[in-house]
Coordinates of C-alpha atoms and ligand atoms in Angstrom, one line a residue:
M639 CA 62.2 -29.3 -43.4
T640 CA 61.7 -29.8 -39.6
D641 CA 60.0 -27.1 -37.6
G642 CA 60.3 -24.8 -40.6
R643 CA 64.0 -25.2 -40.5
P644 CA 66.1 -27.0 -43.2
D645 CA 67.0 -30.6 -42.8
P646 CA 70.5 -30.6 -41.3
G647 CA 71.4 -33.4 -43.7
D648 CA 71.0 -30.9 -46.6
W649 CA 73.5 -28.5 -45.1
W650 CA 76.4 -29.9 -47.2
R651 CA 75.7 -31.0 -50.7
T652 CA 78.3 -32.8 -52.8
S653 CA 78.6 -35.0 -55.8
I654 CA 82.2 -35.8 -55.0
I655 CA 81.9 -38.3 -52.2
D656 CA 79.3 -40.4 -50.4
T657 CA 80.4 -41.7 -47.1
E658 CA 78.9 -43.5 -44.1
P659 CA 80.4 -45.8 -41.5
G660 CA 82.4 -48.5 -43.4
R661 CA 81.8 -47.0 -46.9
I662 CA 83.6 -44.4 -49.0
V663 CA 82.5 -43.9 -52.5
I664 CA 84.3 -41.3 -54.7
R665 CA 82.4 -40.0 -57.7
G666 CA 80.5 -43.3 -57.7
R667 CA 83.4 -45.6 -57.3
P668 CA 84.2 -47.3 -54.0
V669 CA 87.6 -46.1 -52.8
E670 CA 88.8 -49.8 -52.6
E671 CA 88.5 -49.9 -56.5
L672 CA 90.7 -46.8 -56.8
I673 CA 93.4 -47.9 -54.4
G674 CA 96.2 -49.7 -56.2
T675 CA 94.7 -49.3 -59.7
W676 CA 94.3 -45.5 -60.2
T677 CA 97.2 -43.1 -60.4
F678 CA 97.3 -40.0 -58.2
A679 CA 96.9 -37.8 -61.3
Q680 CA 93.8 -39.8 -62.4
V681 CA 92.3 -39.4 -58.9
I682 CA 93.1 -35.7 -58.9
W683 CA 91.2 -35.3 -62.2
L684 CA 88.3 -37.5 -61.0
M685 CA 88.0 -35.6 -57.7
T686 CA 88.1 -32.1 -59.3
T687 CA 86.2 -32.6 -62.5
G688 CA 84.2 -35.8 -61.9
E689 CA 85.7 -37.2 -65.2
E690 CA 87.8 -40.2 -65.9
L691 CA 91.0 -39.5 -67.8
T692 CA 92.2 -42.0 -70.4
A693 CA 95.7 -43.2 -69.9
A694 CA 97.1 -41.0 -72.6
R695 CA 95.4 -37.8 -71.2
A696 CA 96.4 -38.8 -67.6
K697 CA 100.0 -39.0 -68.8
L698 CA 99.8 -35.3 -69.8
L699 CA 98.4 -34.3 -66.5
E700 CA 101.0 -36.3 -64.7
A701 CA 103.7 -34.6 -66.7
A702 CA 102.3 -31.1 -65.8
L703 CA 102.2 -32.0 -62.2
V704 CA 105.8 -33.3 -62.2
A705 CA 107.2 -30.3 -64.1
A706 CA 105.9 -27.7 -61.7
V707 CA 106.9 -29.5 -58.5
D708 CA 109.7 -27.1 -57.4
H709 CA 111.9 -24.2 -58.3
G710 CA 114.1 -24.0 -55.2
P711 CA 114.4 -21.4 -52.4
H712 CA 114.7 -18.6 -54.9
A713 CA 111.0 -19.1 -55.6
P714 CA 109.0 -16.9 -53.2
S715 CA 106.6 -19.8 -52.3
I716 CA 109.5 -22.1 -51.3
A717 CA 111.4 -19.4 -49.4
A718 CA 108.2 -18.5 -47.5
A719 CA 107.7 -22.1 -46.4
R720 CA 111.3 -22.4 -45.3
M721 CA 111.1 -19.2 -43.3
A722 CA 107.8 -20.3 -41.8
I723 CA 109.3 -23.6 -40.5
T724 CA 112.1 -21.7 -38.8
C725 CA 109.5 -19.7 -36.9
G726 CA 108.4 -22.9 -35.1
V727 CA 105.2 -23.6 -37.0
G728 CA 104.2 -27.1 -38.2
I729 CA 104.8 -28.5 -41.7
N730 CA 101.1 -27.9 -42.5
N731 CA 101.4 -24.2 -41.6
A732 CA 104.6 -23.9 -43.6
L733 CA 102.7 -25.5 -46.6
A734 CA 99.9 -23.0 -46.2
S735 CA 102.4 -20.1 -46.1
G736 CA 104.0 -21.3 -49.3
V737 CA 100.8 -21.9 -51.2
N738 CA 99.6 -18.5 -50.1
M739 CA 102.4 -16.9 -52.1
L740 CA 101.1 -18.4 -55.4
G741 CA 99.3 -15.6 -57.1
D742 CA 98.9 -13.8 -60.4
V743 CA 102.7 -13.2 -60.7
H744 CA 104.2 -16.4 -59.2
G745 CA 102.7 -19.8 -59.7
G746 CA 99.1 -18.6 -60.3
A747 CA 99.6 -17.0 -63.7
G748 CA 98.4 -20.2 -65.4
E749 CA 94.8 -19.2 -64.5
Q750 CA 95.2 -16.0 -66.5
A751 CA 97.2 -17.7 -69.2
L752 CA 94.4 -20.2 -69.7
E753 CA 91.9 -17.3 -69.8
L754 CA 93.9 -15.7 -72.6
F755 CA 94.4 -19.0 -74.6
T756 CA 90.6 -19.6 -74.3
E757 CA 89.7 -16.2 -75.5
I758 CA 92.0 -16.7 -78.5
S759 CA 90.7 -20.1 -79.1
E760 CA 87.1 -18.9 -79.1
A761 CA 88.0 -16.1 -81.6
M762 CA 89.5 -18.8 -83.9
E763 CA 86.3 -20.8 -83.6
G764 CA 84.4 -17.7 -84.5
G765 CA 86.4 -17.5 -87.8
R766 CA 89.4 -15.4 -87.0
S767 CA 92.7 -16.7 -88.4
A768 CA 95.2 -17.8 -85.7
E769 CA 97.4 -14.8 -86.4
V770 CA 94.6 -12.3 -86.1
A771 CA 93.1 -14.0 -83.0
V772 CA 96.5 -13.9 -81.3
A773 CA 97.2 -10.3 -82.2
E774 CA 93.8 -9.2 -81.0
G775 CA 93.9 -11.3 -77.9
L776 CA 97.3 -9.9 -76.9
D777 CA 96.3 -6.4 -77.7
R778 CA 93.1 -6.6 -75.6
W779 CA 95.0 -8.3 -72.7
Q780 CA 97.7 -5.7 -72.6
R781 CA 95.2 -2.8 -72.8
E782 CA 92.6 -4.0 -70.4
R783 CA 94.6 -6.2 -68.0
T784 CA 98.3 -5.7 -67.8
A785 CA 101.3 -5.3 -70.1
Y786 CA 102.7 -8.5 -68.7
V787 CA 101.3 -11.5 -70.6
P788 CA 100.6 -14.3 -68.2
G789 CA 102.5 -17.5 -68.6
Y790 CA 105.5 -15.8 -70.3
G791 CA 108.8 -14.5 -68.9
H792 CA 110.9 -15.7 -66.0
R793 CA 113.3 -14.2 -63.6
F794 CA 116.0 -16.8 -64.3
H795 CA 115.2 -18.5 -67.6
K796 CA 115.4 -15.5 -69.8
S797 CA 115.4 -17.2 -73.2
L798 CA 114.0 -20.6 -72.5
D799 CA 112.2 -22.3 -69.6
P800 CA 113.5 -25.9 -69.8
R801 CA 110.2 -27.2 -68.6
A802 CA 108.1 -25.8 -71.5
L803 CA 109.6 -27.7 -74.4
P804 CA 109.1 -31.2 -73.1
L805 CA 105.5 -30.4 -72.0
L806 CA 104.6 -28.9 -75.4
G807 CA 106.3 -31.9 -77.0
L808 CA 104.0 -34.3 -75.1
V809 CA 101.0 -32.3 -76.1
D810 CA 102.1 -32.5 -79.8
E811 CA 102.5 -36.3 -79.5
A812 CA 99.0 -36.6 -77.9
A813 CA 97.5 -34.4 -80.6
E814 CA 99.0 -36.5 -83.3
A815 CA 97.5 -39.6 -81.6
G816 CA 94.2 -37.8 -81.4
D817 CA 94.1 -37.7 -77.6
V818 CA 93.9 -33.9 -77.4
I819 CA 93.2 -31.2 -80.0
G820 CA 96.5 -29.5 -79.7
R821 CA 95.1 -26.0 -80.3
H822 CA 96.3 -24.6 -76.9
A823 CA 99.8 -25.6 -77.7
K824 CA 99.7 -23.9 -81.1
I825 CA 98.2 -20.7 -79.5
A826 CA 100.9 -20.7 -76.8
R827 CA 103.6 -20.9 -79.5
S828 CA 102.0 -18.1 -81.5
V829 CA 101.8 -15.9 -78.5
E830 CA 105.4 -16.6 -77.7
K831 CA 106.4 -15.6 -81.2
A832 CA 104.2 -12.5 -81.1
L833 CA 105.8 -11.4 -77.8
A834 CA 109.3 -12.0 -79.0
D835 CA 108.5 -9.9 -82.1
E836 CA 107.0 -7.1 -79.8
K837 CA 110.0 -7.1 -77.5
G838 CA 112.8 -7.9 -79.9
R839 CA 114.0 -10.7 -77.7
P840 CA 112.5 -13.9 -76.2
V841 CA 109.9 -13.7 -73.5
P842 CA 109.6 -17.5 -73.2
L843 CA 106.6 -19.6 -72.3
N844 CA 107.1 -20.4 -68.6
I845 CA 106.0 -23.2 -66.4
D846 CA 102.7 -21.5 -65.5
G847 CA 102.0 -21.1 -69.2
A848 CA 103.1 -24.5 -70.3
T849 CA 101.1 -26.3 -67.6
A850 CA 98.1 -24.1 -68.6
V851 CA 98.4 -25.5 -72.1
I852 CA 98.0 -29.0 -70.8
F853 CA 95.2 -28.1 -68.4
G854 CA 93.5 -26.3 -71.2
E855 CA 93.9 -29.3 -73.6
L856 CA 92.3 -31.5 -71.0
G857 CA 89.3 -29.1 -70.6
C858 CA 90.1 -27.6 -67.3
P859 CA 88.5 -24.3 -66.4
P860 CA 91.0 -21.5 -65.7
A861 CA 90.4 -21.0 -62.0
L862 CA 90.7 -24.8 -61.4
A863 CA 94.1 -24.7 -63.3
R864 CA 95.5 -22.6 -60.5
G865 CA 94.4 -25.2 -58.0
L866 CA 96.1 -28.0 -59.9
F867 CA 99.3 -26.0 -60.1
C868 CA 99.1 -25.5 -56.3
L869 CA 98.8 -29.2 -55.8
S870 CA 102.0 -29.8 -57.8
R871 CA 104.0 -27.0 -56.1
S872 CA 102.8 -28.3 -52.7
V873 CA 105.2 -31.2 -53.1
G874 CA 108.2 -28.9 -53.4
I875 CA 106.9 -26.7 -50.6
V876 CA 106.6 -29.7 -48.2
A877 CA 110.0 -31.1 -49.3
H878 CA 111.7 -27.8 -48.6
A879 CA 109.8 -27.2 -45.3
W880 CA 110.9 -30.7 -44.2
E881 CA 114.5 -30.2 -45.3
Q882 CA 114.6 -26.9 -43.4
S883 CA 113.3 -28.4 -40.3
V884 CA 116.0 -31.1 -40.5
Q885 CA 118.7 -28.5 -41.1
G886 CA 117.4 -26.4 -38.2
G887 CA 117.7 -22.7 -38.1
R888 CA 115.6 -20.4 -36.0
N889 CA 113.7 -17.3 -37.1
K890 CA 115.3 -17.2 -40.5
G891 CA 114.6 -13.9 -42.3
P892 CA 114.7 -13.3 -46.1
V893 CA 118.4 -12.3 -46.1
P894 CA 121.3 -13.0 -43.7
P895 CA 121.2 -10.5 -40.7
E896 CA 124.6 -9.1 -41.9
Y897 CA 122.8 -7.5 -44.8
G898 CA 121.1 -4.2 -44.0
L899 CA 118.2 -2.6 -45.9
T900 CA 117.7 0.7 -47.6
Y901 CA 115.9 3.1 -45.4
D902 CA 114.4 6.0 -47.4
G903 CA 112.0 7.4 -44.8
P904 CA 112.3 10.6 -42.8
Ligands
LIG2303 C1 107.8 -13.7 -64.1 C2 108.2 -12.2 -64.2 C3 107.8 -11.4 -63.0 C4 109.7 -12.2 -64.5 O1 110.0 -10.9 -64.7 P1 111.4 -10.4 -65.2 O2 112.0 -11.3 -66.3 O3 112.3 -10.2 -64.0 O4 111.0 -9.3 -66.0 P2 110.9 -7.8 -65.7 O5 109.7 -7.4 -65.0 O6 112.3 -7.3 -65.2 O7 110.8 -7.3 -67.2 C5 111.9 -7.4 -68.1 C6 111.4 -7.1 -69.5 O8 110.7 -8.2 -70.0 C7 109.3 -7.8 -70.3 N1 108.5 -8.9 -69.8 C8 108.8 -9.9 -68.9 N2 107.8 -10.7 -68.8 C9 106.8 -10.3 -69.7 C10 105.5 -10.7 -70.0 N3 105.0 -11.8 -69.4 N4 104.8 -10.1 -70.9 C11 105.3 -9.0 -71.5 N5 106.6 -8.5 -71.3 C12 107.3 -9.1 -70.3 C13 109.1 -6.6 -69.4 O9 108.1 -5.8 -69.9 C14 110.4 -5.9 -69.5 O10 110.6 -5.3 -70.7 P3 111.4 -3.9 -70.8 O11 112.8 -4.3 -70.6 O12 111.1 -3.5 -72.3 O13 110.8 -3.0 -69.8 C15 107.5 -11.6 -65.5 O14 108.0 -12.3 -66.6 C16 106.0 -11.8 -65.4 O15 105.3 -11.0 -64.6 N6 105.4 -12.7 -66.2 C17 103.9 -12.9 -66.2 C18 103.4 -13.6 -65.0 C19 103.9 -15.0 -65.0 O16 103.7 -15.7 -66.0 N7 104.3 -15.5 -63.8 C20 104.8 -16.9 -63.7 C21 106.3 -16.9 -63.6 S1 106.9 -18.6 -63.6

């Protein structure tokens, strides 16, 4: 305290980084040690959680980050970034526009999926059988939150999201090797089966749900899982914003101008 006021040096408190002229230390490791030896995925985990991932667990994180990287201009986040760039903003603004589209229904559902998986997992730890825990968890979710179960269903991939199987396969391998527990993967499959039974057709585990399985196996809190998904999708958003800027196009709207809209006002 100086003059009764707080020390300005205490204004920002962080255990992520210590830096002064000529010195950058990240989570206790000089950045020079990380450069050239740590993968980007390992550094993401170190930065966000403070923990060091083993190579096997880092492989899972890497796979999740790769899988969610893009879904093309039909994905609202990508379309928004491409439209933004045609409005004359910079690539950073286009990136922000795209990331801002990632919410509970698109790209951000992993957060809720992980909340659901965690609830079910805790019920199992409390002695419920997997079947009962899944049924109760789904029932509670659909009554108290929404009929849409997060992490399942897709506008295009109606019976199978091609990204889900390899991701769950990697979790199974890691579980067999003792690198993760594997419970989130089992829960995700049981929820998928229960949903299919409820609907009488598949409502497949989607990319938000499959990456949530990996984030959960690694011990990531749900709200942070959404941040990790955004990091991955940012790659696709930047790539599309860049491609659009090279292609050109000015003030591009969501549909070609030849298409009208349905006016139903007075
Ligand atoms: C992604 C999503 C918007 C795609 O929707 P869609 O396939 O176009 O689905 P619709 O809203 O047209 O619904 C089609 C049917 O599937 C059902 N359905 C789709 N996703 C469902 C889900 N996650 N949980 C329960 N039912 C679902 C709908 O209830 C509807 O059933 P009905 O025909 O009996 O009324 C939707 O699946 C969803 O909201 N999922 C949860 C959020 C999520 O995970 N988002 C990330 C997507 S990658």
